[in-house]
Amino acid sequence: MKKIFIIFLLMFSLSTLISAQQSTAGISVKYAVADLQGKKMSNSNYDNYMMYATGRYQVFINSELQKVAILNITNKKEVLNWGKDEANEYTKYEPHFFVPDFKNFPVILMLEEVIDGSSNGQHVILMDKGQGFYCGFINLAADKGEGASITKYLQINMKAGLITFTFLPDANIFSWENYEIYKGKEIAFEVDTQKAKNGLRSSQTSAYKVTGNTASYPAPEEKLDTKSNEQQPQKEEYSW
């Protein structure tokens, strides 16, 4: 009788686990901006980096060197080390972390390039399954003042492993790629977590289409003066 009871408990636990996995597999996971406080490192492999703890990962950012490293705290291994070949002294990084409303789901870092207080766009980094992936660069800014951050207008969701990036419908979004202004409802990106190395892509519903791989997007070194009839500022080509 005791053995039967133990077997029953094991079967019940297993069926509950399977049921829980199935019930969460197709749900819509929402992301929200997390206000993480950085800690400046010293006497470590990441001296002068700011460290941000996201739970399963430690993210190290050096704004001056424009480099990022991600450490998996479970095995203490560095799972991503990314940065530009040559840092721009006028560019600073401002991190925006997007955390899901369920544990053990991917964490997203939107690393904003800022020049003289103006947003140049966002480097997108995904942390998932103990790994870190650089997904590309979104060279968009909010058309408010001289290049506000898009993160205030961004909506991120995930379902069945597909992460979607959309915007508030009436938000005015400015593209540094073609110097056009779009409504938020016209722009959508996505990342397939099963193919994270392939990076960002425009979704089929997006009127704004990326040109080539987003990881090779150019980004401007100057802010655009939309009131001027002078020649548009030249953009610096990045290759990563």
Short mmCIF file of C-alpha atoms in Angstrom, two decimals, residues 1-198:
data_model
loop_
_atom_site.label_atom_id
_atom_site.label_comp_id
_atom_site.label_asym_id
_atom_site.label_seq_id
_atom_site.Cartn_x
_atom_site.Cartn_y
_atom_site.Cartn_z
CA MET A 1 0.00 0.00 0.00
CA LYS A 2 2.87 2.35 0.86
CA LYS A 3 4.57 1.67 -2.47
CA ILE A 4 1.34 2.37 -4.34
CA PHE A 5 0.95 5.67 -2.49
CA ILE A 6 4.54 6.71 -3.31
CA ILE A 7 4.04 5.82 -6.99
CA PHE A 8 0.80 7.84 -6.99
CA LEU A 9 2.62 10.88 -5.56
CA LEU A 10 5.38 10.59 -8.15
CA MET A 11 2.88 10.34 -10.99
CA PHE A 12 0.91 13.29 -9.63
CA SER A 13 4.05 15.43 -9.31
CA LEU A 14 5.13 14.54 -12.84
CA SER A 15 1.72 15.31 -14.33
CA THR A 16 1.62 18.63 -12.45
CA LEU A 17 5.07 19.57 -13.77
CA ILE A 18 4.12 18.67 -17.36
CA SER A 19 0.85 20.55 -17.03
CA ALA A 20 2.66 23.64 -15.70
CA GLN A 21 5.17 23.52 -18.55
CA GLN A 22 2.40 23.19 -21.11
CA SER A 23 0.35 25.98 -19.58
CA THR A 24 3.26 28.44 -19.72
CA ALA A 25 4.54 27.44 -23.15
CA GLY A 26 1.97 29.43 -25.09
CA ILE A 27 1.29 32.31 -22.74
CA SER A 28 2.06 35.91 -23.59
CA VAL A 29 4.94 37.16 -21.47
CA LYS A 30 5.11 40.91 -20.92
CA TYR A 31 8.29 42.87 -20.27
CA ALA A 32 8.78 46.02 -18.23
CA VAL A 33 11.73 48.34 -17.68
CA ALA A 34 13.62 47.45 -14.50
CA ASP A 35 15.39 50.19 -12.57
CA LEU A 36 18.66 48.41 -11.82
CA GLN A 37 21.37 50.20 -9.88
CA GLY A 38 24.92 49.62 -11.08
CA LYS A 39 27.94 48.99 -8.87
CA LYS A 40 31.38 50.17 -9.95
CA MET A 41 33.89 47.32 -9.94
CA SER A 42 37.45 47.38 -8.65
CA ASN A 43 40.09 44.73 -8.03
CA SER A 44 38.43 42.38 -10.49
CA ASN A 45 38.56 41.31 -14.12
CA TYR A 46 36.16 44.15 -14.84
CA ASP A 47 37.86 47.11 -13.18
CA ASN A 48 36.04 50.40 -13.83
CA TYR A 49 33.04 48.57 -15.30
CA MET A 50 29.58 49.10 -13.84
CA MET A 51 28.01 45.79 -12.77
CA TYR A 52 24.25 45.20 -12.97
CA ALA A 53 22.70 42.11 -11.37
CA THR A 54 19.71 40.69 -13.25
CA GLY A 55 19.31 37.52 -11.21
CA ARG A 56 20.84 34.78 -13.36
CA TYR A 57 23.35 37.11 -15.01
CA GLN A 58 25.80 39.82 -14.09
CA VAL A 59 26.13 42.48 -16.77
CA PHE A 60 29.33 44.57 -16.88
CA ILE A 61 29.28 47.82 -18.86
CA ASN A 62 32.14 50.21 -19.52
CA SER A 63 30.67 53.35 -21.03
CA GLU A 64 34.01 54.95 -21.89
CA LEU A 65 35.43 51.85 -23.61
CA GLN A 66 31.96 51.03 -24.99
CA LYS A 67 32.26 47.39 -24.03
CA VAL A 68 29.84 44.91 -22.49
CA ALA A 69 30.47 41.57 -20.79
CA ILE A 70 27.91 39.13 -19.40
CA LEU A 71 28.66 36.56 -16.73
CA ASN A 72 26.50 33.50 -16.08
CA ILE A 73 26.40 33.36 -12.29
CA THR A 74 25.51 29.66 -12.26
CA ASN A 75 28.80 28.48 -13.75
CA LYS A 76 30.75 31.78 -13.44
CA LYS A 77 31.44 31.74 -17.18
CA GLU A 78 31.57 34.80 -19.41
CA VAL A 79 28.91 34.19 -22.06
CA LEU A 80 29.26 37.43 -24.02
CA ASN A 81 32.04 39.96 -24.54
CA TRP A 82 31.02 42.62 -27.01
CA GLY A 83 32.23 46.08 -27.93
CA LYS A 84 33.33 48.37 -30.70
CA ASP A 85 36.78 48.04 -32.20
CA GLU A 86 37.40 51.70 -31.44
CA ALA A 87 35.49 53.70 -28.85
CA ASN A 88 34.10 57.14 -29.67
CA GLU A 89 34.93 59.61 -26.92
CA TYR A 90 31.68 61.50 -27.53
CA THR A 91 29.49 58.42 -27.16
CA LYS A 92 28.16 57.14 -23.84
CA TYR A 93 26.13 54.07 -22.99
CA GLU A 94 22.94 54.11 -20.94
CA PRO A 95 21.56 50.65 -20.11
CA HIS A 96 17.82 49.86 -20.04
CA PHE A 97 16.93 46.40 -18.76
CA PHE A 98 13.65 44.77 -19.70
CA VAL A 99 12.65 41.94 -17.36
CA PRO A 100 9.73 39.50 -17.96
CA ASP A 101 6.86 38.95 -15.56
CA PHE A 102 7.80 35.25 -15.33
CA LYS A 103 11.06 33.87 -13.97
CA ASN A 104 13.50 31.93 -16.15
CA PHE A 105 12.45 33.75 -19.29
CA PRO A 106 14.90 35.80 -21.42
CA VAL A 107 16.17 39.14 -20.12
CA ILE A 108 16.68 41.97 -22.62
CA LEU A 109 19.25 44.75 -22.44
CA MET A 110 18.65 47.83 -24.58
CA LEU A 111 21.99 49.62 -24.53
CA GLU A 112 21.40 53.19 -25.60
CA GLU A 113 24.03 55.19 -27.44
CA VAL A 114 23.95 58.80 -26.27
CA ILE A 115 25.81 61.71 -27.85
CA ASP A 116 25.51 65.11 -26.19
CA GLY A 117 22.25 64.07 -24.52
CA SER A 118 20.70 62.80 -27.75
CA SER A 119 19.77 59.17 -28.41
CA ASN A 120 21.60 57.55 -31.31
CA GLY A 121 19.67 54.29 -31.00
CA GLN A 122 19.74 51.02 -29.12
CA HIS A 123 22.03 47.98 -29.12
CA VAL A 124 19.87 44.95 -28.32
CA ILE A 125 21.36 42.16 -26.21
CA LEU A 126 19.47 39.03 -25.20
CA MET A 127 20.21 36.83 -22.21
CA ASP A 128 18.60 33.41 -22.49
CA LYS A 129 19.29 29.82 -21.44
CA GLY A 130 22.54 30.81 -19.75
CA GLN A 131 23.88 32.53 -22.87
CA GLY A 132 24.26 36.09 -24.12
CA PHE A 133 23.50 37.17 -27.70
CA TYR A 134 24.12 40.46 -29.48
CA CYS A 135 21.01 40.88 -31.67
CA GLY A 136 21.72 44.13 -33.49
CA PHE A 137 21.23 47.87 -33.48
CA ILE A 138 17.96 49.81 -33.76
CA ASN A 139 18.81 53.28 -35.04
CA LEU A 140 15.59 54.96 -33.96
CA ALA A 141 14.83 57.82 -31.60
CA ALA A 142 11.63 59.37 -30.33
CA ASP A 143 10.80 62.60 -32.18
CA LYS A 144 10.72 64.70 -29.07
CA GLY A 145 13.29 67.45 -28.67
CA GLU A 146 16.57 66.27 -30.15
CA GLY A 147 16.37 62.50 -30.09
CA ALA A 148 14.65 61.15 -26.99
CA SER A 149 14.90 57.50 -25.96
CA ILE A 150 12.51 55.08 -27.63
CA THR A 151 12.42 52.95 -24.46
CA LYS A 152 9.56 55.02 -23.00
CA TYR A 153 7.39 54.16 -26.01
CA LEU A 154 8.51 50.56 -26.44
CA GLN A 155 6.35 47.50 -25.75
CA ILE A 156 8.02 44.08 -25.55
CA ASN A 157 6.20 40.75 -25.43
CA MET A 158 7.08 37.11 -25.96
CA LYS A 159 4.96 34.16 -27.01
CA ALA A 160 6.12 30.70 -28.06
CA GLY A 161 9.75 31.85 -28.08
CA LEU A 162 9.15 34.84 -30.38
CA ILE A 163 9.98 38.23 -28.85
CA THR A 164 8.22 41.20 -30.43
CA PHE A 165 9.19 44.87 -30.15
CA THR A 166 6.35 47.30 -30.88
CA PHE A 167 5.64 50.94 -30.01
CA LEU A 168 2.76 52.98 -28.68
CA PRO A 169 0.55 53.49 -31.76
CA ASP A 170 0.58 57.31 -31.81
CA ALA A 171 4.25 57.76 -30.85
CA ASN A 172 6.39 59.68 -33.35
CA ILE A 173 9.52 57.64 -34.06
CA PHE A 174 12.43 59.11 -35.98
CA SER A 175 14.74 56.96 -38.12
CA TRP A 176 18.43 57.87 -38.30
CA GLU A 177 18.69 55.57 -41.31
CA ASN A 178 16.47 57.55 -43.68
CA TYR A 179 15.63 60.67 -41.62
CA GLU A 180 11.90 59.93 -41.77
CA ILE A 181 9.31 60.06 -39.00
CA TYR A 182 7.01 57.08 -38.49
CA LYS A 183 4.04 56.43 -36.27
CA GLY A 184 4.67 53.82 -33.62
CA LYS A 185 2.05 51.50 -35.12
CA GLU A 186 4.11 51.32 -38.33
CA ILE A 187 7.18 49.78 -36.69
CA ALA A 188 7.69 46.28 -35.30
CA PHE A 189 10.73 44.08 -34.78
CA GLU A 190 11.10 40.50 -33.61
CA VAL A 191 13.71 38.04 -32.36
CA ASP A 192 13.31 34.29 -32.47
CA THR A 193 14.90 32.98 -29.27
CA GLN A 194 15.62 29.67 -31.03
CA LYS A 195 17.68 31.59 -33.61
CA ALA A 196 18.94 34.45 -31.46
CA LYS A 197 22.25 34.57 -33.34
CA ASN A 198 20.35 35.67 -36.44
#
